Amino acid sequence: MTTSAKAELPMLTMDPLASGPYQDDLVQVVREDPAARPQRVPPIVRTEHFCLRRCDRRLEVSHWLKPEQLDADIGGLLVDELFAPGWLTGASVFERVFIGVARSTGDDPLQSWIMFYENTLARIHEYWRVPQRDPRQSWIADGAQVLQRVLRLVPAGEVLDLGSCLGFLPLLLVERAQNTVTASNISSGAVRLLAAVAARRRTPLRTLVCDAAFVPLPDDAVDTVTVIHLLEHLDDQEGHHVLREAVRLARHRVIVAVGSHHESNAARQPVRGFSRDRLIEMGMRTGMRFDAEEFDGGWLVIHVG
């Protein structure tokens, strides 16, 4: 196995839609007016997009991002400029700063998140038209390839996405008008945000707060279940329960995508990596026909029934 740094999205265990600037006992995040007078507190470090200061007992992260710059790659900017150099550390701090930056770029939190989603989806589509590798840590560059492959593998019909994170896959599935989609996540904050964004965009998306190993739906509830870059964040027993639940819920197909190596990132530390042999072992444990391959990570497609 290898180890590498990778930009990723936070789990959003905190409320992404709370009003006002982000502030807690450890971190506060503010949008800085470039025309304002310099603050009296000297910076610890000032980068291309961020300034880090110590204000009393808190760390203050200020930024001057414009609305058109707000997308999923703010995670990459944070990794490159603040976390990889060691100015900030830890998944919890990453989540707090990510949410703070996203919430503070627009006039109100929901409007900021709407811009975040619209910009990200537009740049995913742009990447599909003209693939370009961003030299920075880029979730969009990495994620667009995975999302495109999932869309090719998912047939028409009802889809349940387990561990939806911020929900870009469910939104893209709904866009193509051949799927009815339910996005699920154990994080109530992430589900609340996705539901609010979908409602504002008039996107017919269902949402569900649940543990991916214990989904409150009947057997054979949907045609296809997707489990995309979730299992690498779970231990073997938890992953087994999630895969068993996915097979229970699917009438026809379960699609699993995982990272093939141990990859360290500021958002979440994966518990394990996967090889093709490991995917084959997982497929055989289901007792069903399956396909396993390596393509920008590992892929397991289980043919149910």
PDB file of N, CA, C and O in Angstrom, residues 117-186:
ATOM      1  N   TYR A 117     -22.786  24.591  -4.515  1.00  0.00           N
ATOM      2  CA  TYR A 117     -23.282  23.456  -5.298  1.00  0.00           C
ATOM      3  C   TYR A 117     -23.338  23.776  -6.786  1.00  0.00           C
ATOM      4  O   TYR A 117     -22.905  22.961  -7.621  1.00  0.00           O
ATOM      5  N   GLU A 118     -23.883  24.923  -7.146  1.00  0.00           N
ATOM      6  CA  GLU A 118     -24.001  25.272  -8.562  1.00  0.00           C
ATOM      7  C   GLU A 118     -22.630  25.359  -9.218  1.00  0.00           C
ATOM      8  O   GLU A 118     -22.427  24.855 -10.334  1.00  0.00           O
ATOM      9  N   ASN A 119     -21.679  25.999  -8.558  1.00  0.00           N
ATOM     10  CA  ASN A 119     -20.330  26.115  -9.115  1.00  0.00           C
ATOM     11  C   ASN A 119     -19.673  24.749  -9.258  1.00  0.00           C
ATOM     12  O   ASN A 119     -19.020  24.450 -10.267  1.00  0.00           O
ATOM     13  N   THR A 120     -19.832  23.898  -8.231  1.00  0.00           N
ATOM     14  CA  THR A 120     -19.209  22.579  -8.279  1.00  0.00           C
ATOM     15  C   THR A 120     -19.802  21.729  -9.396  1.00  0.00           C
ATOM     16  O   THR A 120     -19.067  21.099 -10.172  1.00  0.00           O
ATOM     17  N   LEU A 121     -21.121  21.693  -9.500  1.00  0.00           N
ATOM     18  CA  LEU A 121     -21.761  20.897 -10.548  1.00  0.00           C
ATOM     19  C   LEU A 121     -21.367  21.404 -11.933  1.00  0.00           C
ATOM     20  O   LEU A 121     -21.114  20.607 -12.851  1.00  0.00           O
ATOM     21  N   ALA A 122     -21.301  22.727 -12.101  1.00  0.00           N
ATOM     22  CA  ALA A 122     -20.894  23.291 -13.393  1.00  0.00           C
ATOM     23  C   ALA A 122     -19.462  22.882 -13.726  1.00  0.00           C
ATOM     24  O   ALA A 122     -19.148  22.560 -14.891  1.00  0.00           O
ATOM     25  N   ARG A 123     -18.572  22.859 -12.733  1.00  0.00           N
ATOM     26  CA  ARG A 123     -17.181  22.515 -13.003  1.00  0.00           C
ATOM     27  C   ARG A 123     -16.988  21.014 -13.216  1.00  0.00           C
ATOM     28  O   ARG A 123     -16.082  20.596 -13.939  1.00  0.00           O
ATOM     29  N   ILE A 124     -17.843  20.203 -12.614  1.00  0.00           N
ATOM     30  CA  ILE A 124     -17.819  18.771 -12.928  1.00  0.00           C
ATOM     31  C   ILE A 124     -18.187  18.548 -14.391  1.00  0.00           C
ATOM     32  O   ILE A 124     -17.512  17.814 -15.119  1.00  0.00           O
ATOM     33  N   HIS A 125     -19.259  19.205 -14.842  1.00  0.00           N
ATOM     34  CA  HIS A 125     -19.662  19.085 -16.247  1.00  0.00           C
ATOM     35  C   HIS A 125     -18.570  19.625 -17.170  1.00  0.00           C
ATOM     36  O   HIS A 125     -18.307  19.056 -18.238  1.00  0.00           O
ATOM     37  N   GLU A 126     -17.927  20.711 -16.759  1.00  0.00           N
ATOM     38  CA  GLU A 126     -16.848  21.278 -17.567  1.00  0.00           C
ATOM     39  C   GLU A 126     -15.681  20.300 -17.666  1.00  0.00           C
ATOM     40  O   GLU A 126     -15.079  20.127 -18.732  1.00  0.00           O
ATOM     41  N   TYR A 127     -15.353  19.638 -16.557  1.00  0.00           N
ATOM     42  CA  TYR A 127     -14.273  18.661 -16.572  1.00  0.00           C
ATOM     43  C   TYR A 127     -14.621  17.499 -17.504  1.00  0.00           C
ATOM     44  O   TYR A 127     -13.741  16.979 -18.207  1.00  0.00           O
ATOM     45  N   TRP A 128     -15.868  17.083 -17.504  1.00  0.00           N
ATOM     46  CA  TRP A 128     -16.266  15.992 -18.400  1.00  0.00           C
ATOM     47  C   TRP A 128     -16.078  16.384 -19.864  1.00  0.00           C
ATOM     48  O   TRP A 128     -15.722  15.554 -20.692  1.00  0.00           O
ATOM     49  N   ARG A 129     -16.331  17.655 -20.165  1.00  0.00           N
ATOM     50  CA  ARG A 129     -16.174  18.110 -21.559  1.00  0.00           C
ATOM     51  C   ARG A 129     -14.704  18.241 -21.931  1.00  0.00           C
ATOM     52  O   ARG A 129     -14.278  17.824 -23.013  1.00  0.00           O
ATOM     53  N   VAL A 130     -13.911  18.820 -21.025  1.00  0.00           N
ATOM     54  CA  VAL A 130     -12.488  19.047 -21.299  1.00  0.00           C
ATOM     55  C   VAL A 130     -11.693  18.652 -20.051  1.00  0.00           C
ATOM     56  O   VAL A 130     -11.442  19.486 -19.174  1.00  0.00           O
ATOM     57  N   PRO A 131     -11.310  17.377 -19.943  1.00  0.00           N
ATOM     58  CA  PRO A 131     -10.572  16.935 -18.745  1.00  0.00           C
ATOM     59  C   PRO A 131      -9.256  17.689 -18.589  1.00  0.00           C
ATOM     60  O   PRO A 131      -8.491  17.828 -19.539  1.00  0.00           O
ATOM     61  N   GLN A 132      -9.033  18.193 -17.380  1.00  0.00           N
ATOM     62  CA  GLN A 132      -7.788  18.890 -17.074  1.00  0.00           C
ATOM     63  C   GLN A 132      -7.354  18.496 -15.675  1.00  0.00           C
ATOM     64  O   GLN A 132      -8.174  18.460 -14.750  1.00  0.00           O
ATOM     65  N   ARG A 133      -6.085  18.215 -15.506  1.00  0.00           N
ATOM     66  CA  ARG A 133      -5.564  17.891 -14.189  1.00  0.00           C
ATOM     67  C   ARG A 133      -5.116  19.163 -13.492  1.00  0.00           C
ATOM     68  O   ARG A 133      -4.288  19.911 -14.014  1.00  0.00           O
ATOM     69  N   ASP A 134      -5.719  19.439 -12.361  1.00  0.00           N
ATOM     70  CA  ASP A 134      -5.351  20.611 -11.584  1.00  0.00           C
ATOM     71  C   ASP A 134      -4.112  20.272 -10.756  1.00  0.00           C
ATOM     72  O   ASP A 134      -4.093  19.261 -10.049  1.00  0.00           O
ATOM     73  N   PRO A 135      -3.051  21.095 -10.822  1.00  0.00           N
ATOM     74  CA  PRO A 135      -1.846  20.788 -10.038  1.00  0.00           C
ATOM     75  C   PRO A 135      -2.078  20.877  -8.535  1.00  0.00           C
ATOM     76  O   PRO A 135      -1.307  20.334  -7.750  1.00  0.00           O
ATOM     77  N   ARG A 136      -3.136  21.548  -8.118  1.00  0.00           N
ATOM     78  CA  ARG A 136      -3.455  21.638  -6.700  1.00  0.00           C
ATOM     79  C   ARG A 136      -4.223  20.383  -6.263  1.00  0.00           C
ATOM     80  O   ARG A 136      -4.619  19.559  -7.067  1.00  0.00           O
ATOM     81  N   GLN A 137      -4.475  20.269  -4.964  1.00  0.00           N
ATOM     82  CA  GLN A 137      -5.362  19.233  -4.467  1.00  0.00           C
ATOM     83  C   GLN A 137      -6.776  19.563  -4.967  1.00  0.00           C
ATOM     84  O   GLN A 137      -7.360  20.561  -4.578  1.00  0.00           O
ATOM     85  N   SER A 138      -7.337  18.732  -5.838  1.00  0.00           N
ATOM     86  CA  SER A 138      -8.622  19.049  -6.451  1.00  0.00           C
ATOM     87  C   SER A 138      -9.606  17.906  -6.288  1.00  0.00           C
ATOM     88  O   SER A 138      -9.444  16.839  -6.883  1.00  0.00           O
ATOM     89  N   TRP A 139     -10.636  18.122  -5.459  1.00  0.00           N
ATOM     90  CA  TRP A 139     -11.685  17.123  -5.358  1.00  0.00           C
ATOM     91  C   TRP A 139     -12.451  17.028  -6.667  1.00  0.00           C
ATOM     92  O   TRP A 139     -12.848  15.927  -7.079  1.00  0.00           O
ATOM     93  N   ILE A 140     -12.670  18.133  -7.341  1.00  0.00           N
ATOM     94  CA  ILE A 140     -13.453  18.111  -8.582  1.00  0.00           C
ATOM     95  C   ILE A 140     -12.746  17.277  -9.648  1.00  0.00           C
ATOM     96  O   ILE A 140     -13.362  16.442 -10.318  1.00  0.00           O
ATOM     97  N   ALA A 141     -11.434  17.470  -9.812  1.00  0.00           N
ATOM     98  CA  ALA A 141     -10.687  16.700 -10.805  1.00  0.00           C
ATOM     99  C   ALA A 141     -10.720  15.214 -10.474  1.00  0.00           C
ATOM    100  O   ALA A 141     -10.920  14.373 -11.357  1.00  0.00           O
ATOM    101  N   ASP A 142     -10.524  14.876  -9.189  1.00  0.00           N
ATOM    102  CA  ASP A 142     -10.558  13.466  -8.795  1.00  0.00           C
ATOM    103  C   ASP A 142     -11.977  12.909  -8.834  1.00  0.00           C
ATOM    104  O   ASP A 142     -12.211  11.811  -9.329  1.00  0.00           O
ATOM    105  N   GLY A 143     -12.917  13.680  -8.296  1.00  0.00           N
ATOM    106  CA  GLY A 143     -14.279  13.187  -8.165  1.00  0.00           C
ATOM    107  C   GLY A 143     -15.028  13.076  -9.473  1.00  0.00           C
ATOM    108  O   GLY A 143     -15.881  12.199  -9.633  1.00  0.00           O
ATOM    109  N   ALA A 144     -14.738  13.950 -10.440  1.00  0.00           N
ATOM    110  CA  ALA A 144     -15.478  13.938 -11.699  1.00  0.00           C
ATOM    111  C   ALA A 144     -15.315  12.611 -12.430  1.00  0.00           C
ATOM    112  O   ALA A 144     -16.263  12.104 -13.033  1.00  0.00           O
ATOM    113  N   GLN A 145     -14.115  12.040 -12.392  1.00  0.00           N
ATOM    114  CA  GLN A 145     -13.888  10.754 -13.058  1.00  0.00           C
ATOM    115  C   GLN A 145     -14.701   9.646 -12.403  1.00  0.00           C
ATOM    116  O   GLN A 145     -15.310   8.817 -13.088  1.00  0.00           O
ATOM    117  N   VAL A 146     -14.695   9.625 -11.077  1.00  0.00           N
ATOM    118  CA  VAL A 146     -15.454   8.606 -10.357  1.00  0.00           C
ATOM    119  C   VAL A 146     -16.944   8.762 -10.615  1.00  0.00           C
ATOM    120  O   VAL A 146     -17.657   7.786 -10.902  1.00  0.00           O
ATOM    121  N   LEU A 147     -17.444   9.995 -10.530  1.00  0.00           N
ATOM    122  CA  LEU A 147     -18.868  10.241 -10.738  1.00  0.00           C
ATOM    123  C   LEU A 147     -19.305   9.849 -12.148  1.00  0.00           C
ATOM    124  O   LEU A 147     -20.386   9.278 -12.342  1.00  0.00           O
ATOM    125  N   GLN A 148     -18.479  10.150 -13.129  1.00  0.00           N
ATOM    126  CA  GLN A 148     -18.825   9.804 -14.509  1.00  0.00           C
ATOM    127  C   GLN A 148     -18.944   8.287 -14.671  1.00  0.00           C
ATOM    128  O   GLN A 148     -19.861   7.799 -15.345  1.00  0.00           O
ATOM    129  N   ARG A 149     -18.045   7.559 -14.051  1.00  0.00           N
ATOM    130  CA  ARG A 149     -18.104   6.096 -14.163  1.00  0.00           C
ATOM    131  C   ARG A 149     -19.334   5.543 -13.451  1.00  0.00           C
ATOM    132  O   ARG A 149     -19.984   4.616 -13.944  1.00  0.00           O
ATOM    133  N   VAL A 150     -19.668   6.089 -12.295  1.00  0.00           N
ATOM    134  CA  VAL A 150     -20.877   5.636 -11.595  1.00  0.00           C
ATOM    135  C   VAL A 150     -22.112   5.860 -12.464  1.00  0.00           C
ATOM    136  O   VAL A 150     -22.977   4.978 -12.587  1.00  0.00           O
ATOM    137  N   LEU A 151     -22.209   7.024 -13.072  1.00  0.00           N
ATOM    138  CA  LEU A 151     -23.365   7.319 -13.916  1.00  0.00           C
ATOM    139  C   LEU A 151     -23.473   6.334 -15.070  1.00  0.00           C
ATOM    140  O   LEU A 151     -24.584   5.968 -15.491  1.00  0.00           O
ATOM    141  N   ARG A 152     -22.344   5.889 -15.602  1.00  0.00           N
ATOM    142  CA  ARG A 152     -22.380   4.906 -16.686  1.00  0.00           C
ATOM    143  C   ARG A 152     -22.838   3.539 -16.197  1.00  0.00           C
ATOM    144  O   ARG A 152     -23.432   2.760 -16.954  1.00  0.00           O
ATOM    145  N   LEU A 153     -22.561   3.225 -14.938  1.00  0.00           N
ATOM    146  CA  LEU A 153     -22.896   1.916 -14.397  1.00  0.00           C
ATOM    147  C   LEU A 153     -24.327   1.823 -13.864  1.00  0.00           C
ATOM    148  O   LEU A 153     -24.875   0.721 -13.764  1.00  0.00           O
ATOM    149  N   VAL A 154     -24.914   2.960 -13.500  1.00  0.00           N
ATOM    150  CA  VAL A 154     -26.254   2.952 -12.908  1.00  0.00           C
ATOM    151  C   VAL A 154     -27.304   2.934 -14.021  1.00  0.00           C
ATOM    152  O   VAL A 154     -27.374   3.872 -14.820  1.00  0.00           O
ATOM    153  N   PRO A 155     -28.137   1.899 -14.092  1.00  0.00           N
ATOM    154  CA  PRO A 155     -29.198   1.873 -15.102  1.00  0.00           C
ATOM    155  C   PRO A 155     -30.388   2.725 -14.683  1.00  0.00           C
ATOM    156  O   PRO A 155     -30.411   3.280 -13.569  1.00  0.00           O
ATOM    157  N   ALA A 156     -31.364   2.832 -15.546  1.00  0.00           N
ATOM    158  CA  ALA A 156     -32.591   3.550 -15.213  1.00  0.00           C
ATOM    159  C   ALA A 156     -33.295   2.849 -14.050  1.00  0.00           C
ATOM    160  O   ALA A 156     -33.153   1.643 -13.848  1.00  0.00           O
ATOM    161  N   GLY A 157     -34.065   3.618 -13.283  1.00  0.00           N
ATOM    162  CA  GLY A 157     -34.817   3.047 -12.176  1.00  0.00           C
ATOM    163  C   GLY A 157     -34.556   3.761 -10.866  1.00  0.00           C
ATOM    164  O   GLY A 157     -33.969   4.844 -10.828  1.00  0.00           O
ATOM    165  N   GLU A 158     -34.990   3.114  -9.792  1.00  0.00           N
ATOM    166  CA  GLU A 158     -34.856   3.695  -8.456  1.00  0.00           C
ATOM    167  C   GLU A 158     -33.462   3.433  -7.894  1.00  0.00           C
ATOM    168  O   GLU A 158     -32.951   2.318  -7.981  1.00  0.00           O
ATOM    169  N   VAL A 159     -32.873   4.469  -7.294  1.00  0.00           N
ATOM    170  CA  VAL A 159     -31.511   4.376  -6.768  1.00  0.00           C
ATOM    171  C   VAL A 159     -31.489   4.853  -5.322  1.00  0.00           C
ATOM    172  O   VAL A 159     -32.097   5.872  -4.978  1.00  0.00           O
ATOM    173  N   LEU A 160     -30.762   4.111  -4.492  1.00  0.00           N
ATOM    174  CA  LEU A 160     -30.443   4.546  -3.129  1.00  0.00           C
ATOM    175  C   LEU A 160     -28.939   4.716  -3.039  1.00  0.00           C
ATOM    176  O   LEU A 160     -28.187   3.784  -3.322  1.00  0.00           O
ATOM    177  N   ASP A 161     -28.497   5.908  -2.655  1.00  0.00           N
ATOM    178  CA  ASP A 161     -27.075   6.173  -2.471  1.00  0.00           C
ATOM    179  C   ASP A 161     -26.780   6.154  -0.980  1.00  0.00           C
ATOM    180  O   ASP A 161     -27.329   6.959  -0.223  1.00  0.00           O
ATOM    181  N   LEU A 162     -25.912   5.247  -0.559  1.00  0.00           N
ATOM    182  CA  LEU A 162     -25.540   5.136   0.847  1.00  0.00           C
ATOM    183  C   LEU A 162     -24.297   5.979   1.125  1.00  0.00           C
ATOM    184  O   LEU A 162     -23.326   5.921   0.379  1.00  0.00           O
ATOM    185  N   GLY A 163     -24.336   6.743   2.212  1.00  0.00           N
ATOM    186  CA  GLY A 163     -23.195   7.586   2.568  1.00  0.00           C
ATOM    187  C   GLY A 163     -22.965   8.683   1.552  1.00  0.00           C
ATOM    188  O   GLY A 163     -21.869   8.834   1.004  1.00  0.00           O
ATOM    189  N   SER A 164     -23.988   9.495   1.305  1.00  0.00           N
ATOM    190  CA  SER A 164     -23.974  10.452   0.194  1.00  0.00           C
ATOM    191  C   SER A 164     -23.048  11.642   0.385  1.00  0.00           C
ATOM    192  O   SER A 164     -22.869  12.423  -0.559  1.00  0.00           O
ATOM    193  N   CYS A 165     -22.492  11.829   1.585  1.00  0.00           N
ATOM    194  CA  CYS A 165     -21.647  12.993   1.847  1.00  0.00           C
ATOM    195  C   CYS A 165     -22.421  14.267   1.475  1.00  0.00           C
ATOM    196  O   CYS A 165     -23.526  14.472   1.940  1.00  0.00           O
ATOM    197  N   LEU A 166     -21.873  15.111   0.597  1.00  0.00           N
ATOM    198  CA  LEU A 166     -22.575  16.344   0.221  1.00  0.00           C
ATOM    199  C   LEU A 166     -23.608  16.132  -0.881  1.00  0.00           C
ATOM    200  O   LEU A 166     -24.344  17.053  -1.225  1.00  0.00           O
ATOM    201  N   GLY A 167     -23.654  14.948  -1.470  1.00  0.00           N
ATOM    202  CA  GLY A 167     -24.768  14.612  -2.358  1.00  0.00           C
ATOM    203  C   GLY A 167     -24.619  14.963  -3.817  1.00  0.00           C
ATOM    204  O   GLY A 167     -25.619  15.048  -4.534  1.00  0.00           O
ATOM    205  N   PHE A 168     -23.398  15.114  -4.306  1.00  0.00           N
ATOM    206  CA  PHE A 168     -23.242  15.454  -5.722  1.00  0.00           C
ATOM    207  C   PHE A 168     -23.691  14.311  -6.631  1.00  0.00           C
ATOM    208  O   PHE A 168     -24.302  14.548  -7.672  1.00  0.00           O
ATOM    209  N   LEU A 169     -23.397  13.062  -6.253  1.00  0.00           N
ATOM    210  CA  LEU A 169     -23.853  11.939  -7.070  1.00  0.00           C
ATOM    211  C   LEU A 169     -25.375  11.883  -7.169  1.00  0.00           C
ATOM    212  O   LEU A 169     -25.910  11.784  -8.286  1.00  0.00           O
ATOM    213  N   PRO A 170     -26.130  11.941  -6.071  1.00  0.00           N
ATOM    214  CA  PRO A 170     -27.588  11.948  -6.207  1.00  0.00           C
ATOM    215  C   PRO A 170     -28.115  13.084  -7.076  1.00  0.00           C
ATOM    216  O   PRO A 170     -29.037  12.884  -7.882  1.00  0.00           O
ATOM    217  N   LEU A 171     -27.539  14.273  -6.944  1.00  0.00           N
ATOM    218  CA  LEU A 171     -27.994  15.401  -7.763  1.00  0.00           C
ATOM    219  C   LEU A 171     -27.725  15.150  -9.249  1.00  0.00           C
ATOM    220  O   LEU A 171     -28.561  15.465 -10.108  1.00  0.00           O
ATOM    221  N   LEU A 172     -26.573  14.573  -9.567  1.00  0.00           N
ATOM    222  CA  LEU A 172     -26.248  14.288 -10.961  1.00  0.00           C
ATOM    223  C   LEU A 172     -27.120  13.169 -11.520  1.00  0.00           C
ATOM    224  O   LEU A 172     -27.502  13.193 -12.697  1.00  0.00           O
ATOM    225  N   LEU A 173     -27.455  12.183 -10.695  1.00  0.00           N
ATOM    226  CA  LEU A 173     -28.357  11.124 -11.142  1.00  0.00           C
ATOM    227  C   LEU A 173     -29.735  11.679 -11.470  1.00  0.00           C
ATOM    228  O   LEU A 173     -30.335  11.320 -12.485  1.00  0.00           O
ATOM    229  N   VAL A 174     -30.226  12.575 -10.632  1.00  0.00           N
ATOM    230  CA  VAL A 174     -31.543  13.169 -10.879  1.00  0.00           C
ATOM    231  C   VAL A 174     -31.521  14.005 -12.149  1.00  0.00           C
ATOM    232  O   VAL A 174     -32.502  14.038 -12.903  1.00  0.00           O
ATOM    233  N   GLU A 175     -30.409  14.682 -12.413  1.00  0.00           N
ATOM    234  CA  GLU A 175     -30.299  15.552 -13.593  1.00  0.00           C
ATOM    235  C   GLU A 175     -30.628  14.827 -14.885  1.00  0.00           C
ATOM    236  O   GLU A 175     -31.170  15.405 -15.823  1.00  0.00           O
ATOM    237  N   ARG A 176     -30.271  13.551 -14.974  1.00  0.00           N
ATOM    238  CA  ARG A 176     -30.431  12.865 -16.254  1.00  0.00           C
ATOM    239  C   ARG A 176     -31.831  12.296 -16.466  1.00  0.00           C
ATOM    240  O   ARG A 176     -32.106  11.682 -17.497  1.00  0.00           O
ATOM    241  N   ALA A 177     -32.714  12.474 -15.493  1.00  0.00           N
ATOM    242  CA  ALA A 177     -34.158  12.238 -15.660  1.00  0.00           C
ATOM    243  C   ALA A 177     -34.517  10.794 -15.987  1.00  0.00           C
ATOM    244  O   ALA A 177     -35.569  10.543 -16.570  1.00  0.00           O
ATOM    245  N   GLN A 178     -33.682   9.837 -15.578  1.00  0.00           N
ATOM    246  CA  GLN A 178     -34.069   8.446 -15.753  1.00  0.00           C
ATOM    247  C   GLN A 178     -33.993   7.668 -14.447  1.00  0.00           C
ATOM    248  O   GLN A 178     -34.179   6.459 -14.435  1.00  0.00           O
ATOM    249  N   ASN A 179     -33.744   8.401 -13.357  1.00  0.00           N
ATOM    250  CA  ASN A 179     -33.681   7.788 -12.040  1.00  0.00           C
ATOM    251  C   ASN A 179     -34.510   8.563 -11.033  1.00  0.00           C
ATOM    252  O   ASN A 179     -34.563   9.790 -11.080  1.00  0.00           O
ATOM    253  N   THR A 180     -35.137   7.851 -10.131  1.00  0.00           N
ATOM    254  CA  THR A 180     -35.652   8.452  -8.905  1.00  0.00           C
ATOM    255  C   THR A 180     -34.660   8.088  -7.811  1.00  0.00           C
ATOM    256  O   THR A 180     -34.256   6.924  -7.683  1.00  0.00           O
ATOM    257  N   VAL A 181     -34.255   9.067  -7.021  1.00  0.00           N
ATOM    258  CA  VAL A 181     -33.060   8.897  -6.192  1.00  0.00           C
ATOM    259  C   VAL A 181     -33.350   9.252  -4.733  1.00  0.00           C
ATOM    260  O   VAL A 181     -34.009  10.264  -4.451  1.00  0.00           O
ATOM    261  N   THR A 182     -32.816   8.427  -3.835  1.00  0.00           N
ATOM    262  CA  THR A 182     -32.797   8.731  -2.409  1.00  0.00           C
ATOM    263  C   THR A 182     -31.353   8.839  -1.957  1.00  0.00           C
ATOM    264  O   THR A 182     -30.555   7.914  -2.166  1.00  0.00           O
ATOM    265  N   ALA A 183     -30.999   9.968  -1.373  1.00  0.00           N
ATOM    266  CA  ALA A 183     -29.665  10.181  -0.815  1.00  0.00           C
ATOM    267  C   ALA A 183     -29.731   9.933   0.687  1.00  0.00           C
ATOM    268  O   ALA A 183     -30.640  10.420   1.360  1.00  0.00           O
ATOM    269  N   SER A 184     -28.774   9.191   1.213  1.00  0.00           N
ATOM    270  CA  SER A 184     -28.780   8.895   2.650  1.00  0.00           C
ATOM    271  C   SER A 184     -27.425   9.215   3.263  1.00  0.00           C
ATOM    272  O   SER A 184     -26.387   9.128   2.604  1.00  0.00           O
ATOM    273  N   ASN A 185     -27.468   9.574   4.537  1.00  0.00           N
ATOM    274  CA  ASN A 185     -26.238   9.919   5.245  1.00  0.00           C
ATOM    275  C   ASN A 185     -26.505   9.803   6.736  1.00  0.00           C
ATOM    276  O   ASN A 185     -27.611  10.104   7.204  1.00  0.00           O
ATOM    277  N   ILE A 186     -25.499   9.405   7.489  1.00  0.00           N
ATOM    278  CA  ILE A 186     -25.647   9.336   8.934  1.00  0.00           C
ATOM    279  C   ILE A 186     -25.617  10.724   9.569  1.00  0.00           C
ATOM    280  O   ILE A 186     -26.079  10.918  10.686  1.00  0.00           O
TER     281      ILE A 186
END
